[in-house]
XYZ file of C-alpha atoms in Angstrom:
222
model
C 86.036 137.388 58.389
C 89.414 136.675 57.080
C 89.915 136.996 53.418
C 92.606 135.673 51.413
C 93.430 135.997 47.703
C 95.043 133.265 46.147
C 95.533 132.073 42.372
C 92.230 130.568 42.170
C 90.584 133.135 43.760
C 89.035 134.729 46.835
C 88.751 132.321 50.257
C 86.866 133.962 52.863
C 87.838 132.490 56.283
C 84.858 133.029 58.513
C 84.651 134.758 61.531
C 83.226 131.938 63.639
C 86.724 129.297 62.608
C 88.320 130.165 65.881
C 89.828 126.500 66.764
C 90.561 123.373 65.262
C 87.061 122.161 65.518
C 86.046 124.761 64.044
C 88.036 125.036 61.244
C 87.201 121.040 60.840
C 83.926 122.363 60.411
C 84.547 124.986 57.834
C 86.976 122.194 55.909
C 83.573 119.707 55.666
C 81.173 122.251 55.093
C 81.623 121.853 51.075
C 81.816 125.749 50.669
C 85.624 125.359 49.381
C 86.638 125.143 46.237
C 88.399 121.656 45.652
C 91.756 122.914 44.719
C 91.998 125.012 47.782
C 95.007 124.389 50.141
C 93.910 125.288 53.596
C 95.786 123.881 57.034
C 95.187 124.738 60.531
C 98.718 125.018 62.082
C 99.863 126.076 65.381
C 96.421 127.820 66.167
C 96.105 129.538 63.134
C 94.616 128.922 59.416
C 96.770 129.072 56.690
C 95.866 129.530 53.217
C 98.049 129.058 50.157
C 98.133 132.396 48.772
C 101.184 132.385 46.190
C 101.570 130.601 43.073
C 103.915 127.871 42.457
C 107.466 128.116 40.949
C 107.627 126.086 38.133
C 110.836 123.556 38.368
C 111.777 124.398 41.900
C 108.324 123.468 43.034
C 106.117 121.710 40.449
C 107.873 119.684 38.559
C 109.540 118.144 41.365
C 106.363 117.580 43.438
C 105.435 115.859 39.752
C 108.775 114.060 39.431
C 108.226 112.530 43.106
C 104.426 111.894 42.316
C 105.645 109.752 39.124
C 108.370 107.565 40.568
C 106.720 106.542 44.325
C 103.387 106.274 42.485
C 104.869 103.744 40.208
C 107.118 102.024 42.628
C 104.018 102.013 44.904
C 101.771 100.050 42.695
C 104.313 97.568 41.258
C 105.282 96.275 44.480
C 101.860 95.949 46.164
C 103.533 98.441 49.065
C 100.111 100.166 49.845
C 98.969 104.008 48.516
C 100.605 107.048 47.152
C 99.092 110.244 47.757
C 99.804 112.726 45.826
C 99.679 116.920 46.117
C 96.351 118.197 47.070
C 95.641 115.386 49.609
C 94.424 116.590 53.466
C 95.883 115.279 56.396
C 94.252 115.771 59.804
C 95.072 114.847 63.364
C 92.338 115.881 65.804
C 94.841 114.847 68.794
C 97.262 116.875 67.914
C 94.794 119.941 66.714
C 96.395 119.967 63.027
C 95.830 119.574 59.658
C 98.206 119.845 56.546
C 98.154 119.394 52.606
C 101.346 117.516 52.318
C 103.385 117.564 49.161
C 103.026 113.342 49.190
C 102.290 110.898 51.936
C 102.353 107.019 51.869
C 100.387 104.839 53.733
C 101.589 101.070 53.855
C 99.308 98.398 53.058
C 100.208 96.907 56.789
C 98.675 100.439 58.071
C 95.526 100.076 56.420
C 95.034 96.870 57.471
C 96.287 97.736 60.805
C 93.383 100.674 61.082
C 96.050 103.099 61.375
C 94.715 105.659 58.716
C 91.861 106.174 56.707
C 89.933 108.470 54.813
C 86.583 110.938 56.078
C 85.276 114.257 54.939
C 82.592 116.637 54.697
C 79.244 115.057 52.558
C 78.021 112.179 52.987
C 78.503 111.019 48.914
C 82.135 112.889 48.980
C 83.880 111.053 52.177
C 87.356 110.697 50.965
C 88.975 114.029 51.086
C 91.162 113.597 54.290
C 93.535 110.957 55.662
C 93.157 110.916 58.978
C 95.434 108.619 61.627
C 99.355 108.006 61.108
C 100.911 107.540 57.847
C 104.127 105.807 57.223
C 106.465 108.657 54.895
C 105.067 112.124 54.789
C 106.654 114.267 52.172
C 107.023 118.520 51.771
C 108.399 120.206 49.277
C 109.854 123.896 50.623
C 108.714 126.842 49.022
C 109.484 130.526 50.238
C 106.393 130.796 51.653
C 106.395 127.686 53.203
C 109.962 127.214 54.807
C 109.396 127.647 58.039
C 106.136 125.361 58.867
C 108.020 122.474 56.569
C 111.522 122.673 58.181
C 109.796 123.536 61.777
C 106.263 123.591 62.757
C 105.123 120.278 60.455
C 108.272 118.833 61.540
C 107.287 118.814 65.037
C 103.967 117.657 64.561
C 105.032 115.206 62.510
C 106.900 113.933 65.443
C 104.441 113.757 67.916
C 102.226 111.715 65.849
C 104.767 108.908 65.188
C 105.003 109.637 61.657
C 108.214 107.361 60.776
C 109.848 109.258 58.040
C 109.325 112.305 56.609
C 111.223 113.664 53.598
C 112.050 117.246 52.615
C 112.881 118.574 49.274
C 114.327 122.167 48.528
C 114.757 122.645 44.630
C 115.175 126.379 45.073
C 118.652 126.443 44.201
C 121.227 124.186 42.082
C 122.187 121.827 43.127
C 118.711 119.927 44.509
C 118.464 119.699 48.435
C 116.895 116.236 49.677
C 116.962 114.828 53.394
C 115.039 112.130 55.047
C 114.482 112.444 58.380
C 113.595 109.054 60.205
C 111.916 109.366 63.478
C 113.833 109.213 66.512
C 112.955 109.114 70.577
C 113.320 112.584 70.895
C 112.764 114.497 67.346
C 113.905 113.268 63.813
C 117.018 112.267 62.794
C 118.705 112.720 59.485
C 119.480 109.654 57.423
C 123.423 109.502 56.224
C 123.445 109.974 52.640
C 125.987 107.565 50.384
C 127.127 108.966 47.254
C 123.889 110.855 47.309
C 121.409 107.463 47.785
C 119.393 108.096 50.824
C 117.370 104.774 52.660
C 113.864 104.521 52.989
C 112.789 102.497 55.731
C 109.236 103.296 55.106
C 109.975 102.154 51.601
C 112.335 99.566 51.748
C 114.683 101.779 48.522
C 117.341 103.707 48.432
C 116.861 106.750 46.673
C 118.857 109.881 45.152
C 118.444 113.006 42.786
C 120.553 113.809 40.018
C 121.102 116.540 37.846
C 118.992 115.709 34.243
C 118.666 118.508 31.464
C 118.081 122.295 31.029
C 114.194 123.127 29.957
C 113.294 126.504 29.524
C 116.265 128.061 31.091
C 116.110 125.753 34.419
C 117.562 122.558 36.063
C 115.803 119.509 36.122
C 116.529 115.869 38.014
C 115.899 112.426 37.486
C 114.845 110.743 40.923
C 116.727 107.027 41.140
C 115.652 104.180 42.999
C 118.275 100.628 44.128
């Protein structure tokens, strides 16, 4: 057994979660607690262990949650998900808690994604298929499986666009990537505003106000 301690407490990995089936089986069995962030990435299990930074992480995971969830629902575009949501690809022997992910309403109908889980009364805890934008927002921890290993994953499940944020340092870092035939492909930024095909906006951060010491953004939409 594995054991990992995090800020909500101990996770014990068990001994017999030795695959992606495996872990699968571990994710449904209901023995988590809800708020825990577990993946299964390149073979291995990893477990959010450190807390989050409060402006360079949070609040822009909240600032990102706020404006797509809005834009989402206005325009009858499909869902938001927002942190905390599992995403699972038993092709590609992965599964992620992505900062944000949107699914178009074309996917859904499509039968591109939907949801599953562990109990029977609780089957709604993982998105499961190909969503249309998946978003991560880098951490120290987490800069190398956002920037590389998700990345490539990403990619080889046709995941159009995927977006990465580092608020780390001033002044904020934002790319989309848009899926290419051979990896993804940076989208040319114009006076900051960056196009989302998945979308169908243009979109940009800009510097907002000092709180508490730190710099905070506004996140525009055209």
């Amino acid at each position: 057994m594995v054991v990992f301690t995090t800020n909500i407490g101990t996770i014990r990995v068990p001994a017999w979660v030795k695959d992606h089936p495996s872990f699968l089986r571990w994710l449904r069995s209901g023995t988590l607690p809800e708020e825990a962030r577990v993946s299964y990435i390149n073979g291995e299990v990893w477990v959010e262990t450190m807390p989050e930074r409060a402006f360079a992480h949070n609040q822009v995971k909240t600032l990102i949650a706020r404006v797509l969830c809005g834009l989402v629902e206005d325009n009858d575009l499909g869902v938001f998900f927002g942190d905390g949501m599992t995403y699972t690809s038993k092709e590609e022997k992965f599964t992620a808690v992505p900062d944000g992910m949107f699914v178009s309403q074309e996917s859904i109908d499509a039968g591109r994604v939907r949801l599953t889980g562990g109990k029977d009364s609780n089957r709604d805890t993982e998105l499961i298929g190909t969503p249309d934008l998946l978003i991560e927002v880098v951490s120290d921890s987490s800069e190398d499986k956002d920037n590389e290993w998700q990345m490539s994953r990403y990619w080889n499940l046709g995941v159009p666009e995927y977006w990465v944020v580092d608020g780390r340092q001033e002044p904020l870092r934002f790319t989309i990537y848009r899926r290419g035939p051979k990896g993804y492909m940076v989208v040319r930024k114009a006076d900051g505003w960056a196009k989302s095909a998945a979308l169908g906006r243009s979109f940009r951060f800009t510097p907002y106000q000092k709180k508490m010491g730190f710099g905070t953004y506004k996140l525009e939409v055209r």
